[in-house]
mmCIF file of C-alpha atoms and ligand atoms in Angstrom:
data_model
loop_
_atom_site.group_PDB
_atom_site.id
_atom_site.type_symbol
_atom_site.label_atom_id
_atom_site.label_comp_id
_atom_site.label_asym_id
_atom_site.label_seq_id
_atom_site.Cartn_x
_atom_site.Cartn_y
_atom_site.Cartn_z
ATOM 1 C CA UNK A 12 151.294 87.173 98.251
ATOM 2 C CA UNK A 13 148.211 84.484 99.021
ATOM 3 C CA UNK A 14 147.028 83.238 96.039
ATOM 4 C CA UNK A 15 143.342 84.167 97.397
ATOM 5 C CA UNK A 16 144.203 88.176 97.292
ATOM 6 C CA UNK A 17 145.783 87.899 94.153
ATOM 7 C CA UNK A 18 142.317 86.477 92.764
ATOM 8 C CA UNK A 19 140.929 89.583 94.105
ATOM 9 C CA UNK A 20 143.116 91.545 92.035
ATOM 10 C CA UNK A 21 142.336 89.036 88.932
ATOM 11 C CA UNK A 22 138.412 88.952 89.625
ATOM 12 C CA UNK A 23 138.354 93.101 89.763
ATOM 13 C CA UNK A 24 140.140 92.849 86.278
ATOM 14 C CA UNK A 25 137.826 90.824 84.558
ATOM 15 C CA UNK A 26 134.980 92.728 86.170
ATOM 16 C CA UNK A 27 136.279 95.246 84.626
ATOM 17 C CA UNK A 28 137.445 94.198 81.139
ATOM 18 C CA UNK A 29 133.474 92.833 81.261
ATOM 19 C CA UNK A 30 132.164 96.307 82.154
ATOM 20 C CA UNK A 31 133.886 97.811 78.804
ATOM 21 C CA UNK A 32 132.748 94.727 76.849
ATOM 22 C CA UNK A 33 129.123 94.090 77.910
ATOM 23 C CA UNK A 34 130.430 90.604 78.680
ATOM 24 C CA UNK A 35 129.171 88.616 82.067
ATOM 25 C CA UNK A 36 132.665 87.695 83.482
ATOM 26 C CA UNK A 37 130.796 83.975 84.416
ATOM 27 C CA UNK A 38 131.682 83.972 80.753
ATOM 28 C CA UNK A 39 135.283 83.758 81.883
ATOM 29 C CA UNK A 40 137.230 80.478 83.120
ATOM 30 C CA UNK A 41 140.561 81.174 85.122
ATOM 31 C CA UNK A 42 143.073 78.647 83.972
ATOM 32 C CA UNK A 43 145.415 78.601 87.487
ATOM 33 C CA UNK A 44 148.732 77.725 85.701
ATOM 34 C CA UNK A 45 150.457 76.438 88.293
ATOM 35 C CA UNK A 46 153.987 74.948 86.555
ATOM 36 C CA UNK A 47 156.640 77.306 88.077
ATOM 37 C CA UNK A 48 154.705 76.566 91.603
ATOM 38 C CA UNK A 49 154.312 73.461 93.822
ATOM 39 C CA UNK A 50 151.483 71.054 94.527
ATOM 40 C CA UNK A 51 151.005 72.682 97.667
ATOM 41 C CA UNK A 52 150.877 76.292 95.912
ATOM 42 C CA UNK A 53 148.373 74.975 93.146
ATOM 43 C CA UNK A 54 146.134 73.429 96.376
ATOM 44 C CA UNK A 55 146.190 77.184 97.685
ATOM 45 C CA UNK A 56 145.215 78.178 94.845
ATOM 46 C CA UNK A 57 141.959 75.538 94.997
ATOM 47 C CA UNK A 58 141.096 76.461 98.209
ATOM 48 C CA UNK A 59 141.132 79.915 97.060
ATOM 49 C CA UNK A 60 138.026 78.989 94.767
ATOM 50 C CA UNK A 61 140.056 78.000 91.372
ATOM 51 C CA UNK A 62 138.916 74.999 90.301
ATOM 52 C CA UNK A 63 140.968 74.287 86.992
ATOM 53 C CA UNK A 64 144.133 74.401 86.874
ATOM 54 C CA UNK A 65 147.015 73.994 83.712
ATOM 55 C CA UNK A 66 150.334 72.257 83.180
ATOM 56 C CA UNK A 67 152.238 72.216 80.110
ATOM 57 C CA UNK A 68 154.657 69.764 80.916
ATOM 58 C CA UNK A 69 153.447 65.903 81.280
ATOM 59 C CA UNK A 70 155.786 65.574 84.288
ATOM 60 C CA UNK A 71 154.243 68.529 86.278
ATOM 61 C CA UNK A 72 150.792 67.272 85.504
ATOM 62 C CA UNK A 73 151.321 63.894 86.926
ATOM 63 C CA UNK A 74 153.233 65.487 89.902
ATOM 64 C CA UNK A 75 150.913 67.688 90.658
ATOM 65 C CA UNK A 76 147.740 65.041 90.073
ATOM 66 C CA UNK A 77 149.272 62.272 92.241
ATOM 67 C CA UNK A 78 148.475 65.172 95.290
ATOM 68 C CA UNK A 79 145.665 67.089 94.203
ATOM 69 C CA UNK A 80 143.809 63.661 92.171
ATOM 70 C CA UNK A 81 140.746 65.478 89.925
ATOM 71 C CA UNK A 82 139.692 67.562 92.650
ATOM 72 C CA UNK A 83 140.713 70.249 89.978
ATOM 73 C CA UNK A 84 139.849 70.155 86.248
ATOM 74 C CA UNK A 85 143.068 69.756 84.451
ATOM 75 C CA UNK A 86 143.923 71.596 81.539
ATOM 76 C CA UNK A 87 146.833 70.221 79.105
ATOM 77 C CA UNK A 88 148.274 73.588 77.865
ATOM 78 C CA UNK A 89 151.671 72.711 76.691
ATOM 79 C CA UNK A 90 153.194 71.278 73.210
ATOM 80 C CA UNK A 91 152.043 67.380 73.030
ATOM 81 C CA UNK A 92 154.029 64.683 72.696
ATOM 82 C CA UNK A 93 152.496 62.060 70.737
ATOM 83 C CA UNK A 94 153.730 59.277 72.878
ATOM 84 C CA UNK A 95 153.431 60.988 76.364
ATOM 85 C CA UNK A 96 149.377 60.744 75.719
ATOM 86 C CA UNK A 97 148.900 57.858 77.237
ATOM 87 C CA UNK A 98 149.799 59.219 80.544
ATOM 88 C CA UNK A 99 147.768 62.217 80.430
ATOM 89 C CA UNK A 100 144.695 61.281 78.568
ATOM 90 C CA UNK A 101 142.071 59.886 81.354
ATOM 91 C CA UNK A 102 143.531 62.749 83.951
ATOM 92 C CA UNK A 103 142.622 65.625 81.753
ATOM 93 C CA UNK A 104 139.276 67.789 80.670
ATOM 94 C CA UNK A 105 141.215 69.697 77.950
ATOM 95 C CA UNK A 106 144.028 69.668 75.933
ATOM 96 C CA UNK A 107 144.961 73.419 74.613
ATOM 97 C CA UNK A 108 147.343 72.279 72.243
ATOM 98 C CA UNK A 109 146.256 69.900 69.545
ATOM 99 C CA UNK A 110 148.260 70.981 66.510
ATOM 100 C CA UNK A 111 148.439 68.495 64.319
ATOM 101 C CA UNK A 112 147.169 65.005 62.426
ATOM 102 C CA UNK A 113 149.017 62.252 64.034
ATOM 103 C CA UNK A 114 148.300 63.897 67.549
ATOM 104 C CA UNK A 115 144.654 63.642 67.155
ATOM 105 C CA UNK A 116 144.901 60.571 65.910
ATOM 106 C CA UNK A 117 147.385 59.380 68.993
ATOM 107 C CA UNK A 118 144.401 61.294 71.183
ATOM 108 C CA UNK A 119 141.535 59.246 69.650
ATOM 109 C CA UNK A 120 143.393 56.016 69.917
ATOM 110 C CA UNK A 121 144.266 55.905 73.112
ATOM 111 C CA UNK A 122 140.993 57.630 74.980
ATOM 112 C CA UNK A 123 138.285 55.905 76.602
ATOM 113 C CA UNK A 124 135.925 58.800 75.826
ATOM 114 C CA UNK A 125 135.695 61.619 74.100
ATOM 115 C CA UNK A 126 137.883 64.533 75.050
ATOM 116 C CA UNK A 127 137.506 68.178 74.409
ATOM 117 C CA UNK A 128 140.408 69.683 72.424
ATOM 118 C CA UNK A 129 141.469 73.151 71.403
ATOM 119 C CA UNK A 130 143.377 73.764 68.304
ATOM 120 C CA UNK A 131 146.332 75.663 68.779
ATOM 121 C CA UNK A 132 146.929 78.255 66.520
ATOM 122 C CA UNK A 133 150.044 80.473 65.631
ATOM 123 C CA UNK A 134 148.065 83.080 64.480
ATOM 124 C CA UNK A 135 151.012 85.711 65.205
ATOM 125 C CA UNK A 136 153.484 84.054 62.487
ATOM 126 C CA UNK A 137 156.075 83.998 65.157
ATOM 127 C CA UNK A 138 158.416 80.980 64.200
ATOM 128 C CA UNK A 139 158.948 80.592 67.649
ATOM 129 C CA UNK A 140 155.375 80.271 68.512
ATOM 130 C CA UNK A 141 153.628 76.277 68.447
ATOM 131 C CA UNK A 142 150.363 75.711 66.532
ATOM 132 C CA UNK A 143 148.997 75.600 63.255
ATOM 133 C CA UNK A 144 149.275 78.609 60.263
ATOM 134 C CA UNK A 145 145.666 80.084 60.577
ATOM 135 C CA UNK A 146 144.700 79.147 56.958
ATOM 136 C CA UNK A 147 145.272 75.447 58.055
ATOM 137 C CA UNK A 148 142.846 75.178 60.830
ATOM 138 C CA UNK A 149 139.616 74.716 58.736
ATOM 139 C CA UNK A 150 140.752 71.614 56.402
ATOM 140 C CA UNK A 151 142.568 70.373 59.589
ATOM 141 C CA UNK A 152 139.330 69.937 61.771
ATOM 142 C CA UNK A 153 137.826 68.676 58.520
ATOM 143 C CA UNK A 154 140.533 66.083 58.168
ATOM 144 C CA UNK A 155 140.216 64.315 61.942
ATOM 145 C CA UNK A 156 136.311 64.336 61.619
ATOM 146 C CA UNK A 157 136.778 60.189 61.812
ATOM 147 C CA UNK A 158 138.369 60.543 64.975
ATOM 148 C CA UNK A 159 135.178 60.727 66.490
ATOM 149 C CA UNK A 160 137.017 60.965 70.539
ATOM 150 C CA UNK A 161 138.779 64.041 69.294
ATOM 151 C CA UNK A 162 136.186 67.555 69.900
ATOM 152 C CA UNK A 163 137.000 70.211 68.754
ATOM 153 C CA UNK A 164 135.764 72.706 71.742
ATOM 154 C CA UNK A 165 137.393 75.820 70.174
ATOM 155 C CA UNK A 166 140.715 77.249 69.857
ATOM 156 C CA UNK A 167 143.948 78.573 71.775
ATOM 157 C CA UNK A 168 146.508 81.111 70.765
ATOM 158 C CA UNK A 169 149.535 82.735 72.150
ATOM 159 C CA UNK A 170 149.495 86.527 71.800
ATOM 160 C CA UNK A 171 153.661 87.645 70.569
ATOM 161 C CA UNK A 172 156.077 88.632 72.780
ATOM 162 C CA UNK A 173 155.751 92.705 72.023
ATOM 163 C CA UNK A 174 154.577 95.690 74.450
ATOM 164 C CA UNK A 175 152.904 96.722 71.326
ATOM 165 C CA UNK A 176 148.696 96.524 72.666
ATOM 166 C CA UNK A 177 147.517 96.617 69.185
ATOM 167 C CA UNK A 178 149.480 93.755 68.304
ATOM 168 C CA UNK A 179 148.217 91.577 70.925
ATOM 169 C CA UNK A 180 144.987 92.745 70.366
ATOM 170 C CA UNK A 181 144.635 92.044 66.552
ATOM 171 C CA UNK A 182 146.268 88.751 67.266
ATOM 172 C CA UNK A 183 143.330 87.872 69.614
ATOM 173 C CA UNK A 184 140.871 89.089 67.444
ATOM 174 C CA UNK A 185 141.811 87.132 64.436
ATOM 175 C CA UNK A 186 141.569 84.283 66.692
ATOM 176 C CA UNK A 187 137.868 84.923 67.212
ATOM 177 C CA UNK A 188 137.309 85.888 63.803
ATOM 178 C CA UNK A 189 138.488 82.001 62.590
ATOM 179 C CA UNK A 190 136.356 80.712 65.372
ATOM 180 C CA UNK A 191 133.275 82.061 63.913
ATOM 181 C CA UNK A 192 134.528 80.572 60.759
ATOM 182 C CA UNK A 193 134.706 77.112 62.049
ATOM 183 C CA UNK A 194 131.480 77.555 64.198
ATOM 184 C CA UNK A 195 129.921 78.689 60.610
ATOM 185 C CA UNK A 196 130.876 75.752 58.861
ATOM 186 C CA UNK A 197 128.952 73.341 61.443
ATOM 187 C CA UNK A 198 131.419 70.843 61.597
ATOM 188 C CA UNK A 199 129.940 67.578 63.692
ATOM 189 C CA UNK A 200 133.282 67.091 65.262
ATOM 190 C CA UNK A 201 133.763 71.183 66.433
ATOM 191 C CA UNK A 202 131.414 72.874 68.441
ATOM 192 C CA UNK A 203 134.226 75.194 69.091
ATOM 193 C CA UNK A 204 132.950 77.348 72.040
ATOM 194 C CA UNK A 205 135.652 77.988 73.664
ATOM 195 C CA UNK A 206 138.339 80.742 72.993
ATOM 196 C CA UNK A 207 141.691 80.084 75.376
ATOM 197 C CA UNK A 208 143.753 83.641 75.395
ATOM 198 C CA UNK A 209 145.145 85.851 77.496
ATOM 199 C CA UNK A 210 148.037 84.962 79.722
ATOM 200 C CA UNK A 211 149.257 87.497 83.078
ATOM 201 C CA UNK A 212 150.226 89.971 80.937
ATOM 202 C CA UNK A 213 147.399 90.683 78.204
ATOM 203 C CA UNK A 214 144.133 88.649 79.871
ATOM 204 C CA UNK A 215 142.135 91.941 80.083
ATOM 205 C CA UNK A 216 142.441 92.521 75.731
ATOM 206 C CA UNK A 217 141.626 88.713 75.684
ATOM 207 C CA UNK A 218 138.961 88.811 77.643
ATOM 208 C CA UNK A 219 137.830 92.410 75.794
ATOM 209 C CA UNK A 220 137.809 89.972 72.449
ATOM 210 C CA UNK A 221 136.037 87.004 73.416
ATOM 211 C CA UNK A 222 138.272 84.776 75.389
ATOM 212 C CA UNK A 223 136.009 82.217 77.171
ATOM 213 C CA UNK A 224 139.235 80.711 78.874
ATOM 214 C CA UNK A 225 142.314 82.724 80.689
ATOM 215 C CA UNK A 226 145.417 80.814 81.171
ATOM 216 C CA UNK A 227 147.430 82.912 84.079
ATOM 217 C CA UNK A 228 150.225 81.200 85.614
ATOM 218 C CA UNK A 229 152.511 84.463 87.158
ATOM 219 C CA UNK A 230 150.061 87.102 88.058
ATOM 220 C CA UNK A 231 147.787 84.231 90.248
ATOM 221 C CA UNK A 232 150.261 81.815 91.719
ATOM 222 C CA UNK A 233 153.740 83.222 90.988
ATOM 223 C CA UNK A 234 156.530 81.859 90.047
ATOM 224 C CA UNK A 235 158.593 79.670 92.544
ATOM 225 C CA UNK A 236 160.614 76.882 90.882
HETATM 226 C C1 LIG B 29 153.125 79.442 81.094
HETATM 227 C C2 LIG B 29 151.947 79.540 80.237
HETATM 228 C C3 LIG B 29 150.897 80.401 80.564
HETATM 229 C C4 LIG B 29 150.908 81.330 81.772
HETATM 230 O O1 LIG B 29 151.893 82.308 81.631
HETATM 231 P P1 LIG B 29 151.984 83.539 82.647
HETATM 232 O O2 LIG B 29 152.598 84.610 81.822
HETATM 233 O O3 LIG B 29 152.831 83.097 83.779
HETATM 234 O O4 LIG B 29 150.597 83.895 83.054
HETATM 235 C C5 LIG B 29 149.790 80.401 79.726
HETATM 236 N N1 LIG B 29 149.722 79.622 78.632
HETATM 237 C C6 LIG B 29 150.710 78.781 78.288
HETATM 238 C C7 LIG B 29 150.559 77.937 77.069
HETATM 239 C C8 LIG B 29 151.851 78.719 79.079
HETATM 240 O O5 LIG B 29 152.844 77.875 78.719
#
């Protein structure tokens, strides 16, 4: 299927997931994930009207960005590597994944400006899941306050791997619960705006919680590689 009808499909979801909500789905930002898809998939996918696009792996990004340059606004949405910063940091707008001390540190030391970050939170428990325990995230944005390059412009999660709705919904709404905890605590260094959830399969409960950012890779692009 074009990427441009599967938007359609997308846009009428949101609309919708709005609709129940009261929410004004400008409020949303589609995340194009585009790393099971080629450079020449992800520029369908701009001319289709996306305009940021995610990569997870630092090899993809740089693929991807030697084609496409920053026509797009990337998104870093994968687990971080502290020493494969340096290749990503002046390409990127956000990182999804910042998870711990030594990467914001890595982050601040290597970037020319500052660069908006989401802490990555396991709030599900899930071993297998990346980012931070929940109860962690408050003294963590507290400790990298002196990395004044590192901004803390909200929070990601991954919802669990379960059919169960009520699951993924709690999980999401936990997530928005800590963010008004952190935007209550008026931290200099987190404005924390931003809420990145919902992937292909469970963006409509995101969105019905308060994601401001949707990170669908198979539902908009597919998967080819
Ligand atoms: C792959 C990936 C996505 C997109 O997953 P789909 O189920 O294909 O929409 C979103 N977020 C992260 C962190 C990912 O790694």
């Amino acid at each position: 299927m074009k990427v441009a009808d599967q938007l359609k499909i997308i846009e009428r979801q949101i609309e919708e997931a709005c609709l129940k909500t009261g929410r004004e789905s400008n409020e949303i930002t589609i995340i194009a994930v585009t790393k099971y898809v080629s450079a020449a998939r992800a520029k369908e996918a701009l001319e289709a009207g996306i305009t940021n696009l995610g990569e997870n792996r630092d090899e993809g990004l740089l693929d991807k960005y030697e084609v496409l340059k920053d026509e797009p606004n990337w998104h870093f949405i994968g687990t971080l590597q502290t020493r494969k910063v340096k290749k990503i940091i002046d390409k990127v707008s956000y990182i999804h994944s910042l998870d711990r001390i030594s990467l914001a540190e890595e982050i601040h030391k290597r970037a020319k400006e500052p660069i908006k970050c989401l802490v990555q939170v396991n709030i599900s428990g899930e071993d297998t899941k990346h980012g931070m325990p929940r109860e962690d995230v408050m003294d963590f944005i507290r400790d990298i306050s002196a990395y004044d390059r590192v901004i803390v412009s909200g929070l990601m999660t991954m919802a669990p791997l379960t059919d169960d709705k009520e699951q993924i919904r709690s999980c999401f709404r936990r997530l928005k619960e800590l963010q008004a905890e952190v935007q209550e605590a008026r931290f200099s260094n987190a404005p924390c705006t931003e809420l990145s959830m919902g992937m292909s399969n469970d963006f409509p409960i995101a969105i019905e919680e308060g994601a401001t950012m949707i990170r669908i890779g198979t539902a908009l692009v597919g998967k080819e590689i």
